[in-house]
């Protein structure tokens, strides 16, 4: 039975309501909602891991109400208002007599038995720089994405992907998120106060996300949610200026003073497909501080990504125009555009150790258990076969709960492969 879709007609059915009502809308989010509705789309309040009021979670961890301080992305929350493992799970874990947290520990590799079919523990460097070995019956790699893949490659878990033969599983299906941003600049009568905000608060539309629209005439696959998510602006990157403004000096300062409190920013956070040419492997030349090969990322945008970005920006432009700004800046990738590591392009990477039902093309099974070393589980965005339109955290959490349930209810009772290859 569907519950609490929060105004999003494209939302899937839910088994329960969201724990709290949506956060308040910033003025930017209100402008976006009005404009999106006026051009026929379906705005909804973004589900957010920031609290709209006081909350005690099922583990007994307490959270205070978010005050829209604007220092959310990239900072810890001094109000305990941003859901994260250290706020919502660690306080409960600390009550467990058998639980021990070793911070400042950097895991170098998972140690394997001689036949490479069983993990025996991990080797890590402790806070004093000493190498330590921790024996273990069960190892869970839960370092989001890059580091999961890196540790598997460094440890020899699974076969490294070879893009030439298209064989191997670890490093394949590396995908990103296909982000496009537009900024609307208003005159002095419209004040958006971009210095306030919360990491997940905002208003979005799903009219062009996933398969919510007919892709037939457009020549691409994939989709994007669009949103105004005013998370608080950063000191330099959050200062938009009209095209042609110098990058420094008095003219830049005057342009910043003119636009800063009179702009809003909207994004199309697009899906991204995996391709044979985009992959991760161990760097043959460069090593980290511990003398181990760095993880190497081989990546570029493909035709589908550029077509999709252009389509999405065209649609998003219509919403921006409906706000009647004095200027719209930003745009889509152009044909022939290449990935540019100097331009922010989300941190939402995925793949590299994907889940699947065939050990020849996936690194982990449906329970995120390594096909090759069954006492290693690998939750994280590394398990996504393709990049999502939505941001990955919700799906990472859902998959982790799914995997944890299987470990507790199946694996611990009978350690071994949960799926036969
Ligand atoms: S904006 Fe983020 S960091 Fe600031 S109070 Fe709200 S949840 Fe905490």
PDB file of N, CA, C and O in Angstrom, residues 228-266:
ATOM      1  N   UNK A 228      15.858  22.356  -6.999  1.00  0.00           N
ATOM      2  CA  UNK A 228      16.562  23.419  -6.285  1.00  0.00           C
ATOM      3  C   UNK A 228      16.819  22.877  -4.895  1.00  0.00           C
ATOM      4  O   UNK A 228      15.888  22.582  -4.149  1.00  0.00           O
ATOM      5  N   UNK A 229      18.074  22.667  -4.597  1.00  0.00           N
ATOM      6  CA  UNK A 229      18.486  22.118  -3.302  1.00  0.00           C
ATOM      7  C   UNK A 229      19.455  23.131  -2.709  1.00  0.00           C
ATOM      8  O   UNK A 229      20.631  23.115  -2.994  1.00  0.00           O
ATOM      9  N   UNK A 230      18.899  24.053  -1.934  1.00  0.00           N
ATOM     10  CA  UNK A 230      19.740  25.114  -1.367  1.00  0.00           C
ATOM     11  C   UNK A 230      20.407  24.578  -0.114  1.00  0.00           C
ATOM     12  O   UNK A 230      19.828  24.552   0.962  1.00  0.00           O
ATOM     13  N   UNK A 231      21.667  24.163  -0.288  1.00  0.00           N
ATOM     14  CA  UNK A 231      22.386  23.504   0.809  1.00  0.00           C
ATOM     15  C   UNK A 231      23.265  24.488   1.565  1.00  0.00           C
ATOM     16  O   UNK A 231      23.983  24.113   2.478  1.00  0.00           O
ATOM     17  N   UNK A 232      23.218  25.771   1.193  1.00  0.00           N
ATOM     18  CA  UNK A 232      24.181  26.748   1.695  1.00  0.00           C
ATOM     19  C   UNK A 232      25.300  26.852   0.680  1.00  0.00           C
ATOM     20  O   UNK A 232      25.702  25.853   0.104  1.00  0.00           O
ATOM     21  N   UNK A 233      25.772  28.054   0.418  1.00  0.00           N
ATOM     22  CA  UNK A 233      26.777  28.199  -0.640  1.00  0.00           C
ATOM     23  C   UNK A 233      28.177  28.298  -0.059  1.00  0.00           C
ATOM     24  O   UNK A 233      28.375  28.841   1.018  1.00  0.00           O
ATOM     25  N   UNK A 234      29.119  27.778  -0.798  1.00  0.00           N
ATOM     26  CA  UNK A 234      30.504  27.778  -0.347  1.00  0.00           C
ATOM     27  C   UNK A 234      31.173  29.106  -0.719  1.00  0.00           C
ATOM     28  O   UNK A 234      30.712  29.795  -1.639  1.00  0.00           O
ATOM     29  N   UNK A 235      32.277  29.443  -0.009  1.00  0.00           N
ATOM     30  CA  UNK A 235      32.840  30.791  -0.148  1.00  0.00           C
ATOM     31  C   UNK A 235      33.219  31.188  -1.577  1.00  0.00           C
ATOM     32  O   UNK A 235      33.005  32.321  -1.970  1.00  0.00           O
ATOM     33  N   UNK A 236      33.791  30.310  -2.371  1.00  0.00           N
ATOM     34  CA  UNK A 236      34.210  30.697  -3.720  1.00  0.00           C
ATOM     35  C   UNK A 236      33.280  30.083  -4.765  1.00  0.00           C
ATOM     36  O   UNK A 236      32.697  30.793  -5.593  1.00  0.00           O
ATOM     37  N   UNK A 237      33.099  28.760  -4.693  1.00  0.00           N
ATOM     38  CA  UNK A 237      32.316  28.115  -5.755  1.00  0.00           C
ATOM     39  C   UNK A 237      30.851  28.512  -5.708  1.00  0.00           C
ATOM     40  O   UNK A 237      30.127  28.340  -6.679  1.00  0.00           O
ATOM     41  N   UNK A 238      30.399  29.077  -4.611  1.00  0.00           N
ATOM     42  CA  UNK A 238      28.998  29.462  -4.503  1.00  0.00           C
ATOM     43  C   UNK A 238      28.732  30.889  -4.898  1.00  0.00           C
ATOM     44  O   UNK A 238      27.713  31.455  -4.522  1.00  0.00           O
ATOM     45  N   UNK A 239      29.646  31.500  -5.640  1.00  0.00           N
ATOM     46  CA  UNK A 239      29.485  32.905  -6.016  1.00  0.00           C
ATOM     47  C   UNK A 239      29.339  33.020  -7.531  1.00  0.00           C
ATOM     48  O   UNK A 239      30.319  33.211  -8.246  1.00  0.00           O
ATOM     49  N   UNK A 240      28.121  32.929  -8.053  1.00  0.00           N
ATOM     50  CA  UNK A 240      27.961  33.010  -9.509  1.00  0.00           C
ATOM     51  C   UNK A 240      28.075  34.450  -9.986  1.00  0.00           C
ATOM     52  O   UNK A 240      27.679  35.387  -9.279  1.00  0.00           O
ATOM     53  N   UNK A 241      28.640  34.625 -11.157  1.00  0.00           N
ATOM     54  CA  UNK A 241      28.708  35.960 -11.781  1.00  0.00           C
ATOM     55  C   UNK A 241      28.334  35.817 -13.254  1.00  0.00           C
ATOM     56  O   UNK A 241      28.498  34.741 -13.838  1.00  0.00           O
ATOM     57  N   UNK A 242      27.811  36.889 -13.872  1.00  0.00           N
ATOM     58  CA  UNK A 242      27.444  36.798 -15.292  1.00  0.00           C
ATOM     59  C   UNK A 242      28.641  36.440 -16.161  1.00  0.00           C
ATOM     60  O   UNK A 242      29.789  36.749 -15.820  1.00  0.00           O
ATOM     61  N   UNK A 243      28.349  35.781 -17.293  1.00  0.00           N
ATOM     62  CA  UNK A 243      29.408  35.441 -18.247  1.00  0.00           C
ATOM     63  C   UNK A 243      30.169  36.704 -18.646  1.00  0.00           C
ATOM     64  O   UNK A 243      29.577  37.772 -18.798  1.00  0.00           O
ATOM     65  N   UNK A 244      31.479  36.593 -18.785  1.00  0.00           N
ATOM     66  CA  UNK A 244      32.288  37.737 -19.200  1.00  0.00           C
ATOM     67  C   UNK A 244      32.873  38.500 -18.025  1.00  0.00           C
ATOM     68  O   UNK A 244      33.724  39.381 -18.216  1.00  0.00           O
ATOM     69  N   UNK A 245      32.454  38.175 -16.796  1.00  0.00           N
ATOM     70  CA  UNK A 245      33.016  38.858 -15.622  1.00  0.00           C
ATOM     71  C   UNK A 245      34.438  38.359 -15.397  1.00  0.00           C
ATOM     72  O   UNK A 245      34.686  37.155 -15.463  1.00  0.00           O
ATOM     73  N   UNK A 246      35.400  39.275 -15.116  1.00  0.00           N
ATOM     74  CA  UNK A 246      36.755  38.789 -14.807  1.00  0.00           C
ATOM     75  C   UNK A 246      36.742  37.885 -13.568  1.00  0.00           C
ATOM     76  O   UNK A 246      35.835  37.973 -12.749  1.00  0.00           O
ATOM     77  N   UNK A 247      37.761  37.026 -13.459  1.00  0.00           N
ATOM     78  CA  UNK A 247      37.805  36.067 -12.345  1.00  0.00           C
ATOM     79  C   UNK A 247      38.364  36.667 -11.061  1.00  0.00           C
ATOM     80  O   UNK A 247      38.511  35.971 -10.062  1.00  0.00           O
ATOM     81  N   UNK A 248      38.765  37.906 -11.060  1.00  0.00           N
ATOM     82  CA  UNK A 248      39.292  38.541  -9.852  1.00  0.00           C
ATOM     83  C   UNK A 248      39.141  40.058 -10.005  1.00  0.00           C
ATOM     84  O   UNK A 248      38.695  40.550 -11.041  1.00  0.00           O
ATOM     85  N   UNK A 249      39.504  40.794  -8.927  1.00  0.00           N
ATOM     86  CA  UNK A 249      39.552  42.252  -8.993  1.00  0.00           C
ATOM     87  C   UNK A 249      38.222  42.927  -8.712  1.00  0.00           C
ATOM     88  O   UNK A 249      37.228  42.296  -8.357  1.00  0.00           O
ATOM     89  N   UNK A 250      38.204  44.249  -8.882  1.00  0.00           N
ATOM     90  CA  UNK A 250      37.056  45.049  -8.455  1.00  0.00           C
ATOM     91  C   UNK A 250      35.796  44.736  -9.267  1.00  0.00           C
ATOM     92  O   UNK A 250      34.687  44.758  -8.728  1.00  0.00           O
ATOM     93  N   UNK A 251      35.976  44.402 -10.553  1.00  0.00           N
ATOM     94  CA  UNK A 251      34.776  44.075 -11.356  1.00  0.00           C
ATOM     95  C   UNK A 251      34.146  42.762 -10.876  1.00  0.00           C
ATOM     96  O   UNK A 251      32.925  42.619 -10.829  1.00  0.00           O
ATOM     97  N   UNK A 252      35.008  41.802 -10.519  1.00  0.00           N
ATOM     98  CA  UNK A 252      34.481  40.533  -9.981  1.00  0.00           C
ATOM     99  C   UNK A 252      33.756  40.789  -8.666  1.00  0.00           C
ATOM    100  O   UNK A 252      32.648  40.308  -8.442  1.00  0.00           O
ATOM    101  N   UNK A 253      34.368  41.604  -7.780  1.00  0.00           N
ATOM    102  CA  UNK A 253      33.740  41.900  -6.487  1.00  0.00           C
ATOM    103  C   UNK A 253      32.382  42.570  -6.691  1.00  0.00           C
ATOM    104  O   UNK A 253      31.407  42.249  -6.003  1.00  0.00           O
ATOM    105  N   UNK A 254      32.338  43.514  -7.625  1.00  0.00           N
ATOM    106  CA  UNK A 254      31.071  44.232  -7.863  1.00  0.00           C
ATOM    107  C   UNK A 254      30.006  43.266  -8.379  1.00  0.00           C
ATOM    108  O   UNK A 254      28.835  43.320  -7.978  1.00  0.00           O
ATOM    109  N   UNK A 255      30.424  42.322  -9.249  1.00  0.00           N
ATOM    110  CA  UNK A 255      29.452  41.364  -9.799  1.00  0.00           C
ATOM    111  C   UNK A 255      28.956  40.422  -8.709  1.00  0.00           C
ATOM    112  O   UNK A 255      27.761  40.097  -8.651  1.00  0.00           O
ATOM    113  N   UNK A 256      29.858  39.997  -7.826  1.00  0.00           N
ATOM    114  CA  UNK A 256      29.442  39.119  -6.720  1.00  0.00           C
ATOM    115  C   UNK A 256      28.448  39.855  -5.828  1.00  0.00           C
ATOM    116  O   UNK A 256      27.399  39.316  -5.445  1.00  0.00           O
ATOM    117  N   UNK A 257      28.768  41.110  -5.498  1.00  0.00           N
ATOM    118  CA  UNK A 257      27.871  41.893  -4.632  1.00  0.00           C
ATOM    119  C   UNK A 257      26.504  42.051  -5.279  1.00  0.00           C
ATOM    120  O   UNK A 257      25.468  42.070  -4.617  1.00  0.00           O
ATOM    121  N   UNK A 258      26.502  42.123  -6.586  1.00  0.00           N
ATOM    122  CA  UNK A 258      25.265  42.327  -7.334  1.00  0.00           C
ATOM    123  C   UNK A 258      24.398  41.060  -7.379  1.00  0.00           C
ATOM    124  O   UNK A 258      23.176  41.127  -7.360  1.00  0.00           O
ATOM    125  N   UNK A 259      25.051  39.904  -7.453  1.00  0.00           N
ATOM    126  CA  UNK A 259      24.277  38.679  -7.732  1.00  0.00           C
ATOM    127  C   UNK A 259      24.100  37.761  -6.526  1.00  0.00           C
ATOM    128  O   UNK A 259      23.122  37.008  -6.478  1.00  0.00           O
ATOM    129  N   UNK A 260      25.004  37.800  -5.553  1.00  0.00           N
ATOM    130  CA  UNK A 260      25.041  36.723  -4.558  1.00  0.00           C
ATOM    131  C   UNK A 260      23.689  36.490  -3.889  1.00  0.00           C
ATOM    132  O   UNK A 260      23.178  35.369  -3.870  1.00  0.00           O
ATOM    133  N   UNK A 261      23.119  37.514  -3.337  1.00  0.00           N
ATOM    134  CA  UNK A 261      21.855  37.292  -2.603  1.00  0.00           C
ATOM    135  C   UNK A 261      20.638  37.339  -3.522  1.00  0.00           C
ATOM    136  O   UNK A 261      19.504  37.360  -3.056  1.00  0.00           O
ATOM    137  N   UNK A 262      20.876  37.353  -4.836  1.00  0.00           N
ATOM    138  CA  UNK A 262      19.754  37.451  -5.782  1.00  0.00           C
ATOM    139  C   UNK A 262      19.851  36.355  -6.843  1.00  0.00           C
ATOM    140  O   UNK A 262      19.575  36.603  -8.012  1.00  0.00           O
ATOM    141  N   UNK A 263      20.271  35.161  -6.418  1.00  0.00           N
ATOM    142  CA  UNK A 263      20.347  34.087  -7.409  1.00  0.00           C
ATOM    143  C   UNK A 263      19.849  32.780  -6.799  1.00  0.00           C
ATOM    144  O   UNK A 263      19.763  32.644  -5.570  1.00  0.00           O
ATOM    145  N   UNK A 264      19.520  31.859  -7.654  1.00  0.00           N
ATOM    146  CA  UNK A 264      19.293  30.488  -7.202  1.00  0.00           C
ATOM    147  C   UNK A 264      19.937  29.535  -8.196  1.00  0.00           C
ATOM    148  O   UNK A 264      20.218  29.898  -9.342  1.00  0.00           O
ATOM    149  N   UNK A 265      20.186  28.337  -7.712  1.00  0.00           N
ATOM    150  CA  UNK A 265      20.880  27.342  -8.514  1.00  0.00           C
ATOM    151  C   UNK A 265      20.000  26.094  -8.613  1.00  0.00           C
ATOM    152  O   UNK A 265      19.403  25.670  -7.629  1.00  0.00           O
ATOM    153  N   UNK A 266      19.887  25.545  -9.815  1.00  0.00           N
ATOM    154  CA  UNK A 266      19.091  24.317  -9.983  1.00  0.00           C
ATOM    155  C   UNK A 266      19.907  23.284 -10.757  1.00  0.00           C
ATOM    156  O   UNK A 266      20.731  23.631 -11.603  1.00  0.00           O
TER     157      UNK A 266
END
